Every structure is written in structure tokens, then in C-alpha cells.
């Protein structure tokens, strides 16, 4: 049995092949929205890509909280609060991670589509 492709068959095959290629390219090859560091305080809100090299001095009710960004990490370097839990939180690098200086009203968090990991599984 001899199989003959007609012009319309060839057009359909090419269309599906091109559509498949662009779908794979869009989903797996092009980077999605990059991760961003979001800093909030009573004075405002700032957003930076996590790749940025920044040092921010954020004022709060207790004084200045220093937030640093660099090398795909964000962290609270210093804060005037007594317990220093925000400084002890260390580097945050993944989607959904956060550090906050609650006494000084400063929040640092990472958000975006990439970089998220599953922490636990519920049944």
C-alpha cells in the first residue's frame, strides 16, 4: 500500500511542527519572569531584580534598617531592633522566602515565577 501525502497534509504537518517548536521554546527555553526582591516599609515599596547590586537604608520607627541585594541573594544586613531576628534570617534566594524586621516595619521578600521549591507535601 502506497501512502501519498497531499498538499493540505503537508501544510498541516508543518503547522503542527512549528506550533510545537514555539510552544516548547516559550515554556522551556525563554526565561520566565525573573525573581524580584520586594522591600516594603511605612515609607513605600521598592522592587528590584535579585541580580541587582543594591544597598538600601530603609527608615522605620526605630531607625535605619539596611537591606542588601547581590549575587542573586537578598538579606537584611543590620537593623536597630533588639532581637536581631531579621539579621539572623540570613540570605533569601527563592520564590516565597521572606525576612522581616517587625519592630521597624520593614519586610523583604522574593517573588516571581521562577525558583520556587516544594517545601512539603500534604496528603
N, CA, C and O atoms as a DFTB+ gen file, in Angstrom:
492 C
 N C O
     1  1       0.826      -1.164       0.000
     2  2       0.000       0.000       0.000
     3  2       0.880       1.239       0.000
     4  3       1.777       1.380       0.831
     5  1       0.624       2.094      -0.898
     6  2       1.406       3.295      -1.084
     7  2       0.683       4.482      -0.430
     8  3      -0.496       4.728      -0.687
     9  1       1.410       5.201       0.411
    10  2       0.831       6.338       1.102
    11  2       1.256       7.614       0.382
    12  3       2.447       7.851       0.179
    13  1       0.295       8.423       0.002
    14  2       0.591       9.666      -0.700
    15  2       0.099      10.841       0.137
    16  3      -1.057      10.892       0.557
    17  1       0.989      11.761       0.360
    18  2       0.625      12.965       1.074
    19  2       0.176      14.027       0.075
    20  3       0.793      14.225      -0.972
    21  1      -0.878      14.679       0.416
    22  2      -1.373      15.759      -0.416
    23  2      -0.845      17.073       0.129
    24  3      -0.285      17.101       1.225
    25  1      -1.006      18.141      -0.596
    26  2      -0.515      19.455      -0.211
    27  2      -1.085      19.880       1.144
    28  3      -0.353      20.392       1.990
    29  1      -2.359      19.675       1.349
    30  2      -3.001      20.045       2.605
    31  2      -2.414      19.246       3.773
    32  3      -2.261      19.792       4.866
    33  1      -2.085      17.980       3.569
    34  2      -1.455      17.158       4.611
    35  2      -0.093      17.731       5.005
    36  3       0.242      17.795       6.187
    37  1       0.672      18.137       4.027
    38  2       1.998      18.700       4.273
    39  2       1.877      20.021       5.041
    40  3       2.657      20.282       5.957
    41  1       0.906      20.845       4.668
    42  2       0.689      22.124       5.357
    43  2       0.313      21.880       6.818
    44  3       0.829      22.556       7.708
    45  1      -0.570      20.933       7.071
    46  2      -0.978      20.606       8.446
    47  2       0.221      20.106       9.253
    48  3       0.404      20.527      10.395
    49  1       1.024      19.236       8.694
    50  2       2.198      18.702       9.387
    51  2       3.182      19.826       9.710
    52  3       3.708      19.871      10.822
    53  1       3.440      20.722       8.780
    54  2       4.336      21.843       9.020
    55  2       3.784      22.777      10.101
    56  3       4.524      23.226      10.977
    57  1       2.492      23.063      10.036
    58  2       1.864      23.937      11.022
    59  2       1.977      23.356      12.428
    60  3       2.339      24.066      13.366
    61  1       1.676      22.098      12.575
    62  2       1.753      21.442      13.887
    63  2       3.205      21.397      14.371
    64  3       3.462      21.600      15.558
    65  1       4.144      21.138      13.480
    66  2       5.557      21.108      13.862
    67  2       6.031      22.475      14.344
    68  3       6.717      22.568      15.361
    69  1       5.674      23.524      13.629
    70  2       6.066      24.882      14.015
    71  2       5.402      25.267      15.335
    72  3       6.045      25.853      16.206
    73  1       4.136      24.945      15.486
    74  2       3.428      25.248      16.729
    75  2       4.060      24.521      17.922
    76  3       4.195      25.101      19.000
    77  1       4.439      23.283      17.737
    78  2       5.090      22.507      18.792
    79  2       6.437      23.123      19.160
    80  3       6.757      23.258      20.341
    81  1       7.219      23.492      18.160
    82  2       8.524      24.100      18.402
    83  2       8.387      25.382      19.214
    84  3       9.096      25.558      20.204
    85  1       7.488      26.283      18.815
    86  2       7.319      27.543      19.538
    87  2       6.753      27.337      20.941
    88  3       7.084      28.092      21.855
    89  1       5.920      26.343      21.120
    90  2       5.401      26.050      22.458
    91  2       6.526      25.590      23.384
    92  3       6.630      26.056      24.518
    93  1       7.354      24.689      22.907
    94  2       8.482      24.206      23.698
    95  2       9.445      25.353      23.970
    96  3       9.949      25.482      25.085
    97  1       9.706      26.178      22.981
    98  2      10.598      27.324      23.135
    99  2      10.081      28.279      24.198
   100  3      10.845      28.726      25.053
   101  1       8.799      28.594      24.154
   102  2       8.192      29.536      25.096
   103  2       8.206      28.989      26.524
   104  3       8.495      29.728      27.464
   105  1       7.904      27.728      26.690
   106  2       7.779      27.153      28.028
   107  2       9.135      26.813      28.640
   108  3       9.342      27.064      29.827
   109  1      10.062      26.250      27.867
   110  2      11.278      25.711      28.450
   111  2      12.546      26.509      28.176
   112  3      13.492      26.422      28.958
   113  1      12.599      27.271      27.110
   114  2      13.848      27.921      26.743
   115  2      13.876      29.387      27.144
   116  3      14.870      29.837      27.714
   117  1      12.832      30.141      26.872
   118  2      12.786      31.554      27.239
   119  2      12.609      31.653      28.754
   120  3      11.703      31.031      29.308
   121  1      13.466      32.429      29.435
   122  2      13.279      32.553      30.878
   123  2      11.957      33.229      31.202
   124  3      11.558      34.188      30.541
   125  1      11.291      32.724      32.214
   126  2      10.034      33.313      32.657
   127  2      10.340      34.588      33.432
   128  3      11.495      35.007      33.511
   129  1       9.321      35.198      33.999
   130  2       9.529      36.391      34.811
   131  2      10.609      36.095      35.845
   132  3      10.586      35.072      36.529
   133  1      11.525      36.996      35.930
   134  2      12.630      36.779      36.851
   135  2      12.195      37.043      38.281
   136  3      11.221      37.747      38.550
   137  1      12.945      36.460      39.167
   138  2      12.678      36.697      40.581
   139  2      12.998      38.137      40.931
   140  3      13.947      38.727      40.415
   141  1      12.193      38.685      41.812
   142  2      12.382      40.062      42.239
   143  2      12.395      40.135      43.753
   144  3      11.740      39.353      44.442
   145  1      13.149      41.082      44.245
   146  2      13.160      41.369      45.681
   147  2      12.214      42.531      45.914
   148  3      12.321      43.576      45.273
   149  1      11.297      42.340      46.829
   150  2      10.318      43.361      47.176
   151  2      10.609      43.820      48.602
   152  3      10.687      43.012      49.527
   153  1      10.766      45.127      48.761
   154  2      11.013      45.700      50.077
   155  2       9.857      46.638      50.387
   156  3       9.540      47.526      49.596
   157  1       9.221      46.437      51.549
   158  2       8.108      47.285      51.971
   159  2       8.421      47.891      53.331
   160  3       9.002      47.252      54.208
   161  1       8.017      49.138      53.472
   162  2       8.094      49.808      54.767
   163  2       6.953      50.804      54.832
   164  3       6.151      50.901      53.903
   165  1       6.882      51.539      55.922
   166  2       5.818      52.530      56.042
   167  2       6.014      53.688      55.072
   168  3       5.067      54.419      54.781
   169  1       7.245      53.863      54.565
   170  2       7.542      54.954      53.634
   171  2       7.327      54.590      52.167
   172  3       7.332      55.478      51.314
   173  1       7.138      53.310      51.851
   174  2       6.938      52.943      50.449
   175  2       7.255      51.495      50.167
   176  3       7.404      50.668      51.066
   177  1       7.355      51.220      48.868
   178  2       7.605      49.866      48.383
   179  2       8.595      49.960      47.227
   180  3       8.455      50.809      46.347
   181  1       9.597      49.081      47.236
   182  2      10.613      49.064      46.201
   183  2      10.740      47.652      45.668
   184  3      10.638      46.682      46.418
   185  1      10.967      47.542      44.351
   186  2      11.143      46.245      43.711
   187  2      12.412      46.286      42.865
   188  3      12.624      47.215      42.087
   189  1      13.248      45.268      43.030
   190  2      14.492      45.151      42.287
   191  2      14.641      43.716      41.806
   192  3      14.173      42.797      42.478
   193  1      15.285      43.496      40.653
   194  2      15.626      42.117      40.282
   195  2      16.646      41.571      41.280
   196  3      17.486      42.324      41.775
   197  1      16.586      40.293      41.577
   198  2      17.511      39.743      42.579
   199  2      18.961      39.794      42.108
   200  3      19.879      39.659      42.916
   201  1      19.172      39.988      40.808
   202  2      20.547      40.098      40.305
   203  2      21.156      41.458      40.608
   204  3      22.369      41.628      40.479
   205  1      20.339      42.434      41.009
   206  2      20.815      43.798      41.232
   207  2      21.808      43.841      42.395
   208  3      21.715      43.057      43.340
   209  1      22.740      44.755      42.304
   210  2      23.680      45.025      43.394
   211  2      23.217      46.322      44.038
   212  3      23.493      47.404      43.521
   213  1      22.517      46.224      45.160
   214  2      21.941      47.399      45.814
   215  2      22.141      47.327      47.320
   216  3      22.164      46.246      47.907
   217  1      22.282      48.482      47.926
   218  2      22.253      48.630      49.376
   219  2      21.227      49.715      49.668
   220  3      21.347      50.839      49.181
   221  1      20.221      49.378      50.459
   222  2      19.150      50.317      50.760
   223  2      19.084      50.557      52.257
   224  3      19.128      49.620      53.053
   225  1      18.980      51.798      52.621
   226  2      18.768      52.169      54.014
   227  2      17.312      52.577      54.154
   228  3      16.901      53.626      53.659
   229  1      16.539      51.744      54.831
   230  2      15.101      51.951      54.972
   231  2      14.835      52.493      56.382
   232  3      15.232      51.893      57.381
   233  1      14.159      53.632      56.435
   234  2      13.868      54.210      57.752
   235  2      12.585      53.618      58.309
   236  3      11.640      53.324      57.576
   237  1      12.577      53.451      59.616
   238  2      11.416      52.927      60.323
   239  2      11.287      53.627      61.658
   240  3      12.053      54.545      61.950
   241  1      10.333      53.211      62.474
   242  2      10.110      53.877      63.759
   243  2      11.305      53.798      64.717
   244  3      11.477      54.670      65.568
   245  1      12.131      52.749      64.578
   246  2      13.283      52.593      65.477
   247  2      14.570      53.176      64.915
   248  3      15.513      53.427      65.664
   249  1      14.620      53.394      63.608
   250  2      15.844      53.882      62.976
   251  2      15.993      53.324      61.573
   252  3      15.004      53.131      60.866
   253  1      17.221      53.068      61.174
   254  2      17.542      52.634      59.812
   255  2      17.778      51.125      59.773
   256  3      18.563      50.582      60.551
   257  1      17.075      50.456      58.842
   258  2      17.316      49.042      58.545
   259  2      18.030      48.986      57.204
   260  3      17.552      49.561      56.226
   261  1      19.171      48.299      57.145
   262  2      19.950      48.192      55.915
   263  2      19.640      46.868      55.230
   264  3      19.834      45.793      55.798
   265  1      19.152      46.971      53.989
   266  2      18.823      45.808      53.163
   267  2      19.820      45.761      52.021
   268  3      20.072      46.774      51.369
   269  1      20.392      44.581      51.773
   270  2      21.355      44.424      50.682
   271  2      20.861      43.386      49.689
   272  3      20.222      42.399      50.053
   273  1      21.175      43.638      48.422
   274  2      20.906      42.707      47.323
   275  2      22.207      42.494      46.571
   276  3      22.972      43.435      46.360
   277  1      22.454      41.265      46.170
   278  2      23.647      40.984      45.381
   279  2      23.837      39.508      45.172
   280  3      23.519      38.697      46.041
   281  1      24.358      39.162      44.013
   282  2      24.667      37.769      43.669
   283  2      23.457      36.853      43.835
   284  3      23.575      35.754      44.378
   285  1      22.301      37.305      43.369
   286  2      21.044      36.546      43.431
   287  2      20.604      36.230      44.853
   288  3      19.956      35.211      45.092
   289  1      20.951      37.089      45.786
   290  2      20.554      36.936      47.179
   291  2      20.047      38.273      47.695
   292  3      20.394      39.330      47.169
   293  1      19.230      38.210      48.716
   294  2      18.793      39.412      49.419
   295  2      18.872      39.122      50.911
   296  3      18.638      37.993      51.343
   297  1      19.202      40.140      51.698
   298  2      19.280      39.935      53.132
   299  2      19.193      41.273      53.857
   300  3      19.452      42.334      53.289
   301  1      18.819      41.183      55.129
   302  2      18.821      42.353      55.993
   303  2      20.159      42.339      56.718
   304  3      20.445      41.453      57.524
   305  1      20.960      43.334      56.414
   306  2      22.317      43.359      56.962
   307  2      22.357      43.894      58.392
   308  3      23.083      43.370      59.236
   309  1      21.579      44.931      58.656
   310  2      21.555      45.464      60.017
   311  2      20.216      46.131      60.281
   312  3      19.531      46.586      59.365
   313  1      19.864      46.176      61.558
   314  2      18.607      46.787      61.956
   315  2      18.718      47.243      63.401
   316  3      19.462      46.643      64.177
   317  1      17.990      48.298      63.784
   318  2      18.088      48.807      65.151
   319  2      17.250      48.047      66.175
   320  3      17.240      48.419      67.348
   321  1      16.551      46.998      65.765
   322  2      15.695      46.262      66.696
   323  2      16.536      45.486      67.712
   324  3      17.712      45.212      67.474
   325  1      15.931      45.141      68.831
   326  2      16.654      44.479      69.922
   327  2      16.992      43.020      69.632
   328  3      18.101      42.571      69.923
   329  1      16.037      42.273      69.058
   330  2      16.239      40.821      68.941
   331  2      17.049      40.386      67.718
   332  3      17.563      39.267      67.713
   333  1      17.184      41.201      66.703
   334  2      18.004      40.918      65.511
   335  2      17.613      39.634      64.777
   336  3      18.445      39.030      64.100
   337  1      16.358      39.216      64.908
   338  2      15.874      38.029      64.203
   339  2      15.943      38.218      62.691
   340  3      16.229      37.275      61.954
   341  1      15.684      39.430      62.238
   342  2      15.711      39.711      60.803
   343  2      17.117      39.536      60.226
   344  3      17.271      39.042      59.109
   345  1      18.127      39.933      60.972
   346  2      19.512      39.773      60.528
   347  2      19.895      38.294      60.560
   348  3      20.594      37.808      59.671
   349  1      19.436      37.590      61.584
   350  2      19.743      36.163      61.722
   351  2      19.072      35.315      60.647
   352  3      19.485      34.178      60.417
   353  1      18.039      35.848      59.982
   354  2      17.355      35.095      58.919
   355  2      18.302      34.772      57.769
   356  3      18.097      33.786      57.062
   357  1      19.322      35.577      57.574
   358  2      20.322      35.303      56.544
   359  2      19.826      35.593      55.144
   360  3      18.917      36.399      54.941
   361  1      20.447      34.914      54.169
   362  2      20.135      35.140      52.763
   363  2      18.786      34.536      52.397
   364  3      18.439      33.448      52.856
   365  1      18.034      35.242      51.574
   366  2      16.848      34.658      50.949
   367  2      17.099      34.665      49.447
   368  3      17.596      35.645      48.892
   369  1      16.749      33.558      48.798
   370  2      17.090      33.401      47.383
   371  2      15.955      32.853      46.525
   372  3      16.002      32.980      45.301
   373  1      14.926      32.239      47.140
   374  2      13.895      31.542      46.371
   375  2      12.547      32.232      46.475
   376  3      12.285      32.990      47.409
   377  1      11.710      31.957      45.510
   378  2      10.361      32.492      45.463
   379  2       9.610      32.125      46.741
   380  3       9.569      30.962      47.140
   381  1       9.020      33.136      47.374
   382  2       8.236      32.903      48.580
   383  2       8.995      33.095      49.882
   384  3       8.373      33.188      50.940
   385  1      10.312      33.158      49.837
   386  2      11.071      33.370      51.062
   387  2      10.959      34.831      51.488
   388  3      10.788      35.716      50.650
   389  1      11.056      35.080      52.790
   390  2      10.968      36.449      53.289
   391  2      11.740      36.600      54.582
   392  3      12.033      35.630      55.282
   393  1      12.056      37.838      54.871
   394  2      12.657      38.228      56.143
   395  2      12.007      39.548      56.516
   396  3      11.723      40.373      55.648
   397  1      11.772      39.746      57.800
   398  2      11.096      40.965      58.226
   399  2      11.661      41.462      59.543
   400  3      12.004      40.684      60.433
   401  1      11.746      42.775      59.641
   402  2      12.044      43.419      60.908
   403  2      10.724      44.016      61.369
   404  3      10.395      45.151      61.023
   405  1       9.981      43.263      62.135
   406  2       8.653      43.701      62.553
   407  2       8.690      44.944      63.443
   408  3       7.858      45.833      63.264
   409  1       9.624      45.038      64.395
   410  2       9.632      46.253      65.215
   411  2       9.894      47.531      64.399
   412  3       9.435      48.612      64.767
   413  1      10.624      47.396      63.306
   414  2      10.951      48.561      62.479
   415  2      10.075      48.655      61.226
   416  3      10.292      49.531      60.389
   417  1       9.099      47.772      61.091
   418  2       8.134      47.783      59.971
   419  2       8.792      47.670      58.603
   420  3       8.449      48.422      57.691
   421  1       9.739      46.735      58.446
   422  2      10.409      46.507      57.169
   423  2      10.214      45.042      56.784
   424  3      10.467      44.138      57.581
   425  1       9.757      44.820      55.541
   426  2       9.557      43.474      55.008
   427  2      10.387      43.320      53.751
   428  3      10.385      44.195      52.885
   429  1      11.100      42.204      53.650
   430  2      11.884      41.851      52.467
   431  2      11.393      40.496      52.005
   432  3      11.378      39.545      52.787
   433  1      10.989      40.389      50.739
   434  2      10.545      39.089      50.235
   435  2      10.949      38.909      48.786
   436  3      11.172      39.881      48.063
   437  1      11.042      37.647      48.368
   438  2      11.349      37.287      46.989
   439  2      10.058      36.799      46.349
   440  3       9.332      35.988      46.925
   441  1       9.780      37.305      45.145
   442  2       8.601      36.831      44.433
   443  2       8.886      36.777      42.940
   444  3       9.799      37.442      42.450
   445  1       8.108      35.988      42.227
   446  2       8.260      35.789      40.795
   447  2       7.854      34.382      40.433
   448  3       7.389      33.623      41.284
   449  1       8.031      34.028      39.164
   450  2       7.601      32.706      38.717
   451  2       8.674      31.642      38.869
   452  3       8.350      30.460      38.980
   453  1       9.913      32.023      38.877
   454  2      10.963      31.023      38.917
   455  2      11.478      30.779      40.301
   456  3      11.181      31.533      41.227
   457  1      12.261      29.712      40.453
   458  2      12.981      29.478      41.669
   459  2      12.234      28.898      42.834
   460  3      12.819      28.745      43.907
   461  1      10.997      28.572      42.684
   462  2      10.232      28.017      43.801
   463  2      10.499      26.545      43.986
   464  3      10.688      25.812      43.015
   465  1      10.517      26.116      45.216
   466  2      10.694      24.702      45.549
   467  2       9.531      24.271      46.420
   468  3       8.916      25.081      47.113
   469  1       9.243      22.991      46.372
   470  2       8.222      22.449      47.245
   471  2       8.860      22.168      48.594
   472  3       9.854      21.448      48.683
   473  1       8.281      22.743      49.651
   474  2       8.820      22.534      50.982
   475  2       8.319      21.249      51.618
   476  3       9.071      20.555      52.302
   477  1       7.041      20.930      51.393
   478  2       6.477      19.710      51.966
   479  2       5.297      19.277      51.103
   480  3       4.803      20.024      50.258
   481  1       4.872      18.060      51.344
   482  2       3.758      17.505      50.597
   483  2       2.676      17.114      51.580
   484  3       2.950      16.476      52.596
   485  1       1.442      17.497      51.276
   486  2       0.310      17.128      52.131
   487  2      -0.525      16.073      51.412
   488  3      -0.740      16.152      50.203
   489  1      -0.977      15.114      52.150
   490  2      -1.792      14.047      51.551
   491  2      -3.217      14.279      51.858
   492  3      -4.073      13.495      51.446
